[in-house]
Tab-separated table of C-alpha atoms and ligand atoms in Angstrom:
chain	number	residue	atom	x	y	z
A	368	MET	CA	115.683	79.812	87.176
A	369	LYS	CA	113.219	80.457	89.985
A	370	MET	CA	109.449	80.366	90.145
A	371	GLU	CA	107.708	83.678	89.700
A	372	TYR	CA	104.856	84.231	92.113
A	373	ASN	CA	101.778	86.117	90.935
A	374	GLU	CA	99.696	86.393	94.100
A	375	ILE	CA	99.848	86.411	97.876
A	376	LEU	CA	97.483	84.231	99.858
A	377	VAL	CA	96.543	85.791	103.208
A	378	ARG	CA	95.206	83.820	106.189
A	379	TYR	CA	93.442	85.386	109.097
A	380	GLY	CA	92.363	83.858	112.353
A	381	GLU	CA	90.250	84.483	115.410
A	382	ILE	CA	87.470	85.272	113.097
A	383	PHE	CA	86.424	81.657	113.159
A	384	LEU	CA	85.404	82.063	116.755
A	385	LYS	CA	82.952	84.771	115.902
A	386	SER	CA	79.436	85.147	114.579
A	387	GLU	CA	78.727	85.773	110.900
A	388	PRO	CA	78.147	89.589	111.075
A	389	VAL	CA	81.252	90.097	113.228
A	390	MET	CA	83.213	87.989	110.801
A	391	GLN	CA	82.103	90.112	107.856
A	392	LEU	CA	83.047	93.289	109.669
A	393	PHE	CA	86.441	91.812	110.450
A	394	GLU	CA	87.042	90.746	106.849
A	395	ARG	CA	85.884	94.011	105.356
A	396	ARG	CA	88.061	96.002	107.721
A	397	LEU	CA	91.078	93.798	107.116
A	398	ILE	CA	90.732	94.205	103.354
A	399	GLU	CA	90.341	97.978	103.712
A	400	ASN	CA	93.402	98.177	105.951
A	401	ILE	CA	95.527	96.126	103.549
A	402	LYS	CA	94.317	98.190	100.588
A	403	SER	CA	95.019	101.577	102.099
A	404	ARG	CA	98.479	100.494	103.206
A	405	ILE	CA	99.440	99.290	99.717
A	406	ILE	CA	97.830	102.267	97.967
A	407	LYS	CA	100.081	104.579	99.982
A	408	THR	CA	103.154	103.010	98.369
A	409	GLY	CA	101.865	103.459	94.813
A	410	ILE	CA	102.258	99.744	94.040
A	411	ASP	CA	99.891	98.281	91.422
A	412	PHE	CA	97.699	95.536	92.861
A	413	SER	CA	94.240	94.077	93.096
A	414	ILE	CA	92.653	92.237	95.978
A	415	TYR	CA	89.862	89.693	96.293
A	416	GLN	CA	88.393	87.511	98.947
A	417	LYS	CA	87.209	83.946	98.745
A	418	ARG	CA	86.024	81.555	101.443
A	419	GLY	CA	87.985	82.734	104.437
A	420	ARG	CA	91.095	83.819	102.534
A	421	ILE	CA	92.243	87.089	101.002
A	422	PHE	CA	94.284	87.123	97.790
A	423	ILE	CA	96.453	89.953	96.521
A	424	LYS	CA	97.499	90.039	92.872
A	425	THR	CA	100.640	92.085	92.245
A	426	LYS	CA	103.990	92.081	90.488
A	427	LYS	CA	105.730	93.529	93.560
A	428	ILE	CA	105.450	90.450	95.728
A	429	ALA	CA	108.391	91.168	98.061
A	430	LYS	CA	107.344	94.743	98.743
A	431	VAL	CA	103.756	93.790	99.504
A	432	CYS	CA	104.964	90.995	101.813
A	433	LYS	CA	106.896	93.604	103.785
A	434	ILE	CA	103.727	95.646	104.213
A	435	LEU	CA	101.653	92.612	105.265
A	436	LYS	CA	104.079	91.891	108.098
A	437	LYS	CA	102.735	94.996	109.813
A	438	VAL	CA	99.011	94.507	109.333
A	439	PHE	CA	97.138	93.356	112.439
A	440	GLY	CA	94.598	90.598	111.855
A	441	ILE	CA	96.808	88.544	109.528
A	442	VAL	CA	97.849	85.181	110.946
A	443	SER	CA	100.108	84.169	108.076
A	444	PHE	CA	100.580	84.648	104.356
A	445	SER	CA	102.253	82.929	101.443
A	446	PRO	CA	103.544	84.243	98.137
A	447	CYS	CA	101.952	81.816	95.719
A	448	LEU	CA	101.329	80.835	92.155
A	449	HIS	CA	97.695	80.946	91.135
A	450	LEU	CA	96.604	78.547	88.404
A	451	GLU	CA	93.122	79.264	87.136
A	452	THR	CA	92.098	75.636	87.020
A	453	SER	CA	91.353	72.712	89.294
A	454	GLU	CA	91.693	70.076	86.538
A	455	LYS	CA	94.093	67.413	87.717
A	456	ARG	CA	95.556	67.041	84.246
A	457	GLU	CA	96.445	70.722	84.050
A	458	ILE	CA	97.900	70.807	87.551
A	459	LEU	CA	100.094	67.813	86.729
A	460	GLU	CA	101.130	69.407	83.459
A	461	PHE	CA	102.202	72.521	85.352
A	462	PHE	CA	104.444	70.487	87.649
A	463	LYS	CA	105.879	68.522	84.756
A	464	GLN	CA	106.906	71.739	83.056
A	465	ASN	CA	108.131	73.584	86.131
A	466	TYR	CA	109.405	71.173	88.762
A	467	ASN	CA	113.026	71.956	87.949
A	468	LYS	CA	112.408	75.571	88.957
A	469	ILE	CA	110.892	74.439	92.229
A	470	VAL	CA	113.088	71.633	93.521
A	471	GLY	CA	116.878	71.779	93.111
A	472	LYS	CA	118.764	68.822	91.564
A	473	ASP	CA	119.942	67.417	94.880
A	474	GLU	CA	116.969	68.477	96.933
A	475	LYS	CA	114.320	66.253	98.487
A	476	PHE	CA	110.689	67.285	98.470
A	477	ALA	CA	107.269	66.647	99.941
A	478	VAL	CA	103.843	67.549	98.574
A	479	GLU	CA	100.878	68.497	100.742
A	480	VAL	CA	97.480	68.946	99.151
A	481	LYS	CA	94.444	70.682	100.608
A	482	ARG	CA	91.106	70.910	98.853
A	483	VAL	CA	88.028	73.033	99.283
A	484	GLY	CA	85.037	72.145	97.074
A	485	LYS	CA	84.101	69.158	94.944
A	486	HIS	CA	86.660	67.536	92.632
A	487	ASN	CA	86.884	64.213	90.873
A	488	TYR	CA	90.048	63.230	92.747
A	489	SER	CA	91.074	62.981	96.388
A	490	SER	CA	93.768	65.114	98.001
A	491	GLN	CA	95.961	62.077	98.581
A	492	GLU	CA	95.607	60.992	94.985
A	493	LEU	CA	96.624	64.412	93.691
A	494	ALA	CA	99.595	64.598	96.071
A	495	ARG	CA	100.799	61.166	94.936
A	496	GLU	CA	100.469	62.005	91.259
A	497	ILE	CA	102.216	65.369	91.602
A	498	GLY	CA	104.977	63.504	93.444
A	499	SER	CA	105.372	61.110	90.553
A	500	VAL	CA	105.840	63.809	87.892
A	501	ILE	CA	108.534	65.577	89.909
A	502	LYS	CA	111.708	63.763	89.040
A	503	ARG	CA	113.428	64.331	92.363
A	504	LYS	CA	113.721	62.362	95.616
A	505	VAL	CA	110.719	62.361	97.929
A	506	ASP	CA	111.258	62.798	101.663
A	507	LEU	CA	108.038	63.321	103.557
A	508	ALA	CA	109.636	63.549	106.991
A	509	ASN	CA	112.504	65.877	106.286
A	510	PRO	CA	112.218	67.542	102.889
A	511	ASP	CA	114.398	70.421	101.623
A	512	LYS	CA	111.330	71.775	99.888
A	513	ARG	CA	107.724	71.547	100.955
A	514	ILE	CA	105.245	72.034	98.135
A	515	PHE	CA	101.815	73.127	99.289
A	516	VAL	CA	98.986	72.804	96.803
A	517	GLU	CA	95.618	74.275	97.716
A	518	VAL	CA	92.795	73.488	95.333
A	519	ARG	CA	89.920	75.848	96.030
A	520	GLU	CA	86.823	75.314	93.886
A	521	ASN	CA	88.059	76.041	90.349
A	522	ASP	CA	91.446	77.471	91.311
A	523	THR	CA	94.758	76.106	92.462
A	524	TYR	CA	97.316	77.881	94.615
A	525	ILE	CA	100.878	76.622	94.917
A	526	TYR	CA	103.255	77.895	97.584
A	527	PHE	CA	106.303	76.842	99.541
A	528	LYS	CA	106.309	78.725	102.802
A	529	LYS	CA	104.044	80.334	105.354
A	530	ILE	CA	105.227	83.684	106.654
A	531	LYS	CA	103.995	84.550	110.122
A	532	GLY	CA	101.826	87.655	110.495
A	533	LEU	CA	101.205	89.741	113.594
A	534	GLY	CA	97.868	88.135	114.494
A	535	GLY	CA	95.423	90.192	116.508
A	536	LEU	CA	92.432	92.019	115.046
A	537	PRO	CA	92.285	94.542	112.197
A	538	VAL	CA	92.761	98.117	113.419
A	539	GLY	CA	89.343	99.726	113.725
A	540	VAL	CA	87.089	96.767	114.529
A	541	SER	CA	87.125	97.498	118.251
A	542	GLY	CA	86.387	101.206	117.903
A	543	LYS	CA	88.312	104.307	118.930
A	544	VAL	CA	90.447	104.822	122.020
A	545	ILE	CA	92.550	107.694	123.318
A	546	SER	CA	96.162	106.826	124.154
A	547	LEU	CA	98.268	108.953	126.478
A	548	ILE	CA	101.688	109.035	124.865
A	549	SER	CA	104.655	110.468	126.737
A	550	GLY	CA	107.774	110.031	124.616
A	551	GLY	CA	108.957	107.275	126.976
A	552	ILE	CA	109.413	103.575	126.256
A	553	ASP	CA	106.119	102.248	127.552
A	554	SER	CA	103.269	104.245	126.086
A	555	PRO	CA	104.103	103.585	122.395
A	556	ILE	CA	104.075	99.849	123.138
A	557	ALA	CA	100.813	100.098	125.070
A	558	SER	CA	99.360	101.889	122.023
A	559	LEU	CA	100.667	99.210	119.663
A	560	LEU	CA	99.027	96.495	121.762
A	561	ALA	CA	95.746	98.429	121.697
A	562	MET	CA	96.002	98.530	117.889
A	563	LYS	CA	96.666	94.796	117.968
A	564	ARG	CA	93.278	94.255	119.591
A	565	GLY	CA	91.554	96.248	116.878
A	566	CYS	CA	91.545	99.721	118.431
A	567	ASN	CA	91.802	102.808	116.315
A	568	VAL	CA	94.140	104.882	118.464
A	569	ILE	CA	94.016	108.664	118.783
A	570	PHE	CA	96.993	110.123	120.615
A	571	VAL	CA	97.298	112.799	123.296
A	572	HIS	CA	100.627	114.203	124.397
A	573	PHE	CA	100.994	116.699	127.254
A	574	HIS	CA	103.982	118.993	126.970
A	575	SER	CA	105.461	121.599	129.258
A	576	PHE	CA	106.685	124.031	126.614
A	577	PRO	CA	107.774	126.829	127.204
A	578	LEU	CA	108.947	125.695	130.663
A	579	VAL	CA	111.060	123.096	128.851
A	580	SER	CA	112.123	122.612	125.235
A	581	LYS	CA	109.975	121.022	122.512
A	582	LYS	CA	112.031	117.849	122.609
A	583	SER	CA	109.219	115.663	123.959
A	584	ILE	CA	106.948	116.825	121.135
A	585	GLU	CA	109.556	115.986	118.504
A	586	LYS	CA	110.121	112.571	120.074
A	587	THR	CA	106.418	111.845	120.218
A	588	LYS	CA	106.034	112.651	116.528
A	589	LYS	CA	108.957	110.397	115.631
A	590	LEU	CA	107.416	107.592	117.659
A	591	LEU	CA	104.126	108.053	115.878
A	592	GLN	CA	105.855	107.794	112.522
A	593	VAL	CA	106.865	104.277	113.554
A	594	LEU	CA	103.336	103.439	114.744
A	595	ARG	CA	101.889	104.811	111.507
A	596	GLU	CA	103.080	101.645	109.812
A	597	TYR	CA	100.516	99.718	111.882
A	598	GLN	CA	97.633	102.183	111.757
A	599	ASP	CA	96.963	104.134	108.651
A	600	LYS	CA	95.972	107.575	109.863
A	601	ILE	CA	97.223	108.987	113.113
A	602	LYS	CA	95.770	111.970	114.901
A	603	LEU	CA	97.746	113.669	117.644
A	604	TYR	CA	96.544	116.178	120.216
A	605	LEU	CA	99.339	118.286	121.686
A	606	ILE	CA	98.105	119.696	124.977
A	607	PRO	CA	99.953	122.581	126.662
A	608	PHE	CA	100.407	121.504	130.272
A	609	ALA	CA	102.703	124.226	131.636
A	610	ASN	CA	99.947	126.424	133.065
A	611	ILE	CA	98.342	123.558	134.888
A	612	GLN	CA	101.712	122.547	136.261
A	613	LEU	CA	102.490	126.066	137.468
A	614	THR	CA	99.144	126.173	139.256
A	615	ILE	CA	99.753	122.780	140.841
A	616	LYS	CA	103.245	123.898	141.852
A	617	ALA	CA	101.796	126.939	143.610
A	618	MET	CA	99.038	125.039	145.421
A	619	ILE	CA	100.092	121.443	146.045
A	620	PRO	CA	102.877	119.947	148.202
A	621	THR	CA	105.668	118.426	146.143
A	622	LYS	CA	105.089	114.758	146.885
A	623	TYR	CA	101.461	114.932	145.711
A	624	ARG	CA	102.024	116.855	142.516
A	625	ILE	CA	102.445	113.867	140.236
A	626	ILE	CA	99.040	112.581	141.331
A	627	PHE	CA	97.502	115.900	140.364
A	628	TYR	CA	99.259	115.974	137.011
A	629	ARG	CA	97.891	112.547	136.249
A	630	ARG	CA	94.365	113.369	137.370
A	631	PHE	CA	94.403	116.395	135.094
A	632	MET	CA	95.707	114.335	132.191
A	633	LEU	CA	92.902	111.816	132.624
A	634	ARG	CA	90.218	114.465	132.941
A	635	ILE	CA	91.363	116.178	129.769
A	636	CYS	CA	91.634	112.884	127.896
A	637	GLU	CA	88.153	111.874	128.992
A	638	GLU	CA	86.889	115.136	127.530
A	639	ILE	CA	88.736	114.485	124.266
A	640	ALA	CA	87.349	110.932	124.236
A	641	ARG	CA	83.837	112.313	124.469
A	642	LYS	CA	84.517	114.674	121.575
A	643	GLU	CA	86.035	111.930	119.440
A	644	GLY	CA	83.548	109.206	120.327
A	645	ALA	CA	86.328	107.102	121.858
A	646	LYS	CA	85.370	104.385	124.304
A	647	ALA	CA	88.437	104.022	126.533
A	648	LEU	CA	91.775	105.525	127.507
A	649	ILE	CA	95.087	103.682	127.125
A	650	THR	CA	98.136	104.273	129.309
A	651	GLY	CA	101.588	102.715	129.422
A	652	GLU	CA	101.374	101.937	133.113
A	653	SER	CA	102.754	98.656	134.368
A	654	LEU	CA	102.019	97.691	137.922
A	655	ALA	CA	104.409	99.137	140.517
A	656	GLN	CA	107.071	99.934	137.928
A	657	VAL	CA	107.469	103.382	139.474
A	658	SER	CA	105.967	104.912	142.605
A	659	SER	CA	103.145	106.637	140.728
A	660	GLN	CA	101.990	103.241	139.494
A	661	THR	CA	101.266	101.517	142.806
A	662	LEU	CA	97.744	100.166	143.209
A	663	ASP	CA	97.004	102.893	145.766
A	664	ASN	CA	98.023	105.620	143.375
A	665	ILE	CA	96.360	104.085	140.353
A	666	ALA	CA	93.102	104.033	142.335
A	667	VAL	CA	93.419	107.659	143.395
A	668	ILE	CA	94.372	108.797	139.909
A	669	GLU	CA	91.597	107.013	138.041
A	670	GLU	CA	88.959	108.006	140.582
A	671	VAL	CA	88.633	111.185	138.594
A	672	THR	CA	87.194	109.597	135.425
A	673	GLN	CA	84.217	107.486	134.390
A	674	ILE	CA	85.617	106.143	131.142
A	675	PRO	CA	87.390	102.741	131.212
A	676	ILE	CA	91.175	102.938	131.358
A	677	LEU	CA	93.037	100.105	129.657
A	678	ARG	CA	96.622	99.352	130.601
A	679	PRO	CA	97.919	96.819	128.097
A	680	LEU	CA	101.321	96.601	129.846
A	681	ILE	CA	100.012	96.062	133.355
A	682	GLY	CA	101.511	92.597	133.779
A	683	MET	CA	104.670	93.065	131.762
A	684	ASP	CA	108.233	93.449	133.026
A	685	LYS	CA	110.280	96.342	131.765
A	686	LEU	CA	112.561	93.950	129.868
A	687	GLU	CA	109.622	92.444	127.996
A	688	ILE	CA	108.422	95.910	127.041
A	689	ILE	CA	111.903	96.906	125.891
A	690	LYS	CA	112.138	93.778	123.766
A	691	ILE	CA	109.046	94.805	121.791
A	692	ALA	CA	110.239	98.420	121.590
A	693	LYS	CA	113.552	97.277	120.098
A	694	LYS	CA	111.831	94.981	117.650
A	695	ILE	CA	109.532	97.631	116.225
A	696	GLY	CA	112.110	100.417	116.359
A	697	THR	CA	110.683	102.776	118.988
A	698	TYR	CA	113.315	102.034	121.635
A	699	GLU	CA	116.076	104.104	120.045
A	700	ILE	CA	113.735	107.095	119.849
A	701	SER	CA	112.300	106.686	123.351
A	702	VAL	CA	115.665	106.588	125.097
A	703	GLN	CA	116.813	109.904	123.691
A	704	PRO	CA	116.967	112.406	126.560
A	705	GLN	CA	114.017	114.707	127.134
A	706	GLU	CA	112.705	116.852	129.936
A	707	ASP	CA	109.712	114.879	131.076
A	708	CYS	CA	106.686	116.921	132.088
A	709	CYS	CA	106.071	114.537	134.980
A	710	THR	CA	109.418	115.226	136.638
A	711	LEU	CA	108.923	118.976	136.483
A	712	PHE	CA	108.466	120.324	140.027
A	713	THR	CA	108.194	116.805	141.425
A	714	PRO	CA	110.506	115.101	143.932
A	715	LYS	CA	112.553	111.965	143.251
A	716	HIS	CA	110.293	109.994	145.554
A	717	PRO	CA	106.682	111.092	145.262
A	718	THR	CA	104.122	109.532	147.540
A	719	ALA	CA	103.451	105.869	146.790
A	720	GLN	CA	100.237	105.845	148.844
A	721	ALA	CA	98.170	108.857	147.944
A	722	ARG	CA	94.970	109.210	149.956
A	723	ILE	CA	91.858	110.258	148.145
A	724	GLU	CA	90.552	112.481	150.991
A	725	ILE	CA	93.768	114.473	150.995
A	726	VAL	CA	93.798	114.765	147.222
A	727	LYS	CA	90.221	115.997	147.145
A	728	GLU	CA	90.883	118.472	149.909
A	729	PHE	CA	93.822	119.962	147.984
A	730	GLU	CA	91.897	119.967	144.748
A	731	ARG	CA	89.348	122.407	146.137
A	732	ARG	CA	92.032	125.073	145.871
A	733	ILE	CA	92.250	124.702	142.098
A	734	LYS	CA	89.965	126.009	139.363
A	735	ILE	CA	89.807	122.701	137.584
A	736	LYS	CA	87.204	123.422	134.886
A	737	LYS	CA	88.882	126.643	133.802
A	738	LEU	CA	92.344	125.099	133.582
A	739	MET	CA	90.986	122.151	131.613
A	740	LYS	CA	89.103	124.337	129.202
A	741	ASP	CA	92.132	126.562	128.588
A	742	ALA	CA	94.337	123.562	127.878
A	743	ILE	CA	91.831	121.954	125.512
A	744	ASP	CA	91.157	125.253	123.723
A	745	LYS	CA	94.866	125.691	123.126
A	746	ALA	CA	95.406	122.098	121.965
A	747	GLU	CA	97.134	121.693	118.655
A	748	ILE	CA	95.809	118.853	116.521
A	749	GLN	CA	98.070	117.226	113.946
A	750	GLU	CA	97.814	114.421	111.424
A	751	ILE	CA	100.948	112.286	111.425
B	1365	LIG	P1	106.310	105.920	129.546
B	1365	LIG	O1	107.520	105.105	129.239
B	1365	LIG	O2	105.159	105.627	128.657
B	1365	LIG	O3	106.612	107.375	129.687
B	1365	LIG	P2	106.651	105.588	132.320
B	1365	LIG	O4	107.102	104.237	132.741
B	1365	LIG	O5	107.620	106.670	132.209
B	1365	LIG	O6	105.831	105.431	130.981
B	1365	LIG	P3	104.980	107.317	133.862
B	1365	LIG	O7	105.863	108.458	133.617
B	1365	LIG	O8	104.528	107.014	135.244
B	1365	LIG	O9	105.503	105.943	133.345
B	1365	LIG	O10	103.681	107.497	132.955
B	1365	LIG	C1	102.653	106.552	132.983
B	1365	LIG	C2	101.754	106.763	131.793
B	1365	LIG	O11	101.132	108.061	131.850
B	1365	LIG	C3	102.512	106.770	130.491
B	1365	LIG	O12	102.753	105.473	130.015
B	1365	LIG	C4	101.559	107.526	129.602
B	1365	LIG	O13	100.497	106.700	129.172
B	1365	LIG	C5	101.027	108.589	130.559
B	1365	LIG	N1	101.838	109.824	130.440
B	1365	LIG	C6	102.875	110.200	131.189
B	1365	LIG	N2	103.368	111.369	130.775
B	1365	LIG	C7	102.618	111.771	129.725
B	1365	LIG	C8	102.614	112.889	128.827
B	1365	LIG	N3	103.505	113.863	128.947
B	1365	LIG	N4	101.676	112.947	127.863
B	1365	LIG	C9	100.770	111.950	127.722
B	1365	LIG	N5	100.737	110.872	128.515
B	1365	LIG	C10	101.636	110.769	129.509
B	1366	LIG	MG1	107.449	108.491	131.179
């Protein structure tokens, strides 16, 4: 027979570096995020917080553990058994009655005790006495089973393993950002990393329908279904880009077009950021991965906006990005073929060293405000 857990003990980090009000915000947000994720599944549970730990009471321990693995801000968690006492006698009695469910006949064990609060015994003393009522072999250096006992004020929590969480900060504590998502491999991962640092991410996808099929839109939505497991509510702006592209095609030499596409994307996203109260844009750019992402081009492209642009992947190699994409399950979706709006009317080798004077000169030919307004007016907004 095995031990039945009745709670999950959740540990969170980083918080300890911060001031009291920031810490409270962090905790409150983390609890809200955990709650809303579990509520969605219909599982019965209750949640409480005590002295730097969060506890979840539920009968569906395994299912809730699966959810917790995708909540940013959690450092680790442990399915545990909560005894509503800190009396040594009662703790020892529990182990007397149950040790055979905890440690197998031929297994060796070790006990580690941690205490928070005042008790009439020391941690060492309790560990030694628990050890003596468990009629199995002790092996402190190399046990088959580690028994962790945390006595916290008037409660005791018993667990056997620590499951690693994602770390980071709870989604929402850093405020809103706008992420440019393309359907490719990089931008979903950039968005995930923004979530990891506490951003609430709103998505913008530019599509070239009806010049190309709706494939990129479908892919983007599938990608967002994966990311929805990390952020509760996801809002997506679908921006029609075909008109802007046709105008650029008519007015701008081929090797500069990509720069113009990007400048338009940023302008429009800055506008959406203002509307949404978002504080930064996120892109999936990684330095010099492709010719539009050289430092020269990045400078010329971002010259057009005031808002900060964050590039979480800037120092990552493609293989590192792919590794994360495979792990979270976006890779398979991203690699499906699509007609990319950026390759439409653009050459294989666009300029790698755009010059701002030239770009500005060309841009005078285009009715920027009108094109932007049309695109934003025709945006379709969806909840994923
Ligand atoms: P990704 O894998 O994210 O498509 P990429 O390596 O293909 O990136 P680019 O095509 O140069 O790189 O795009 C750079 C960034 O510009 C993307 O990561 C994304 O943030 C943004 N972007 C590109 N195309 C679009 C689009 N159609 N809609 C929204 N954002 C886009
Ligand atoms: Mg791309």
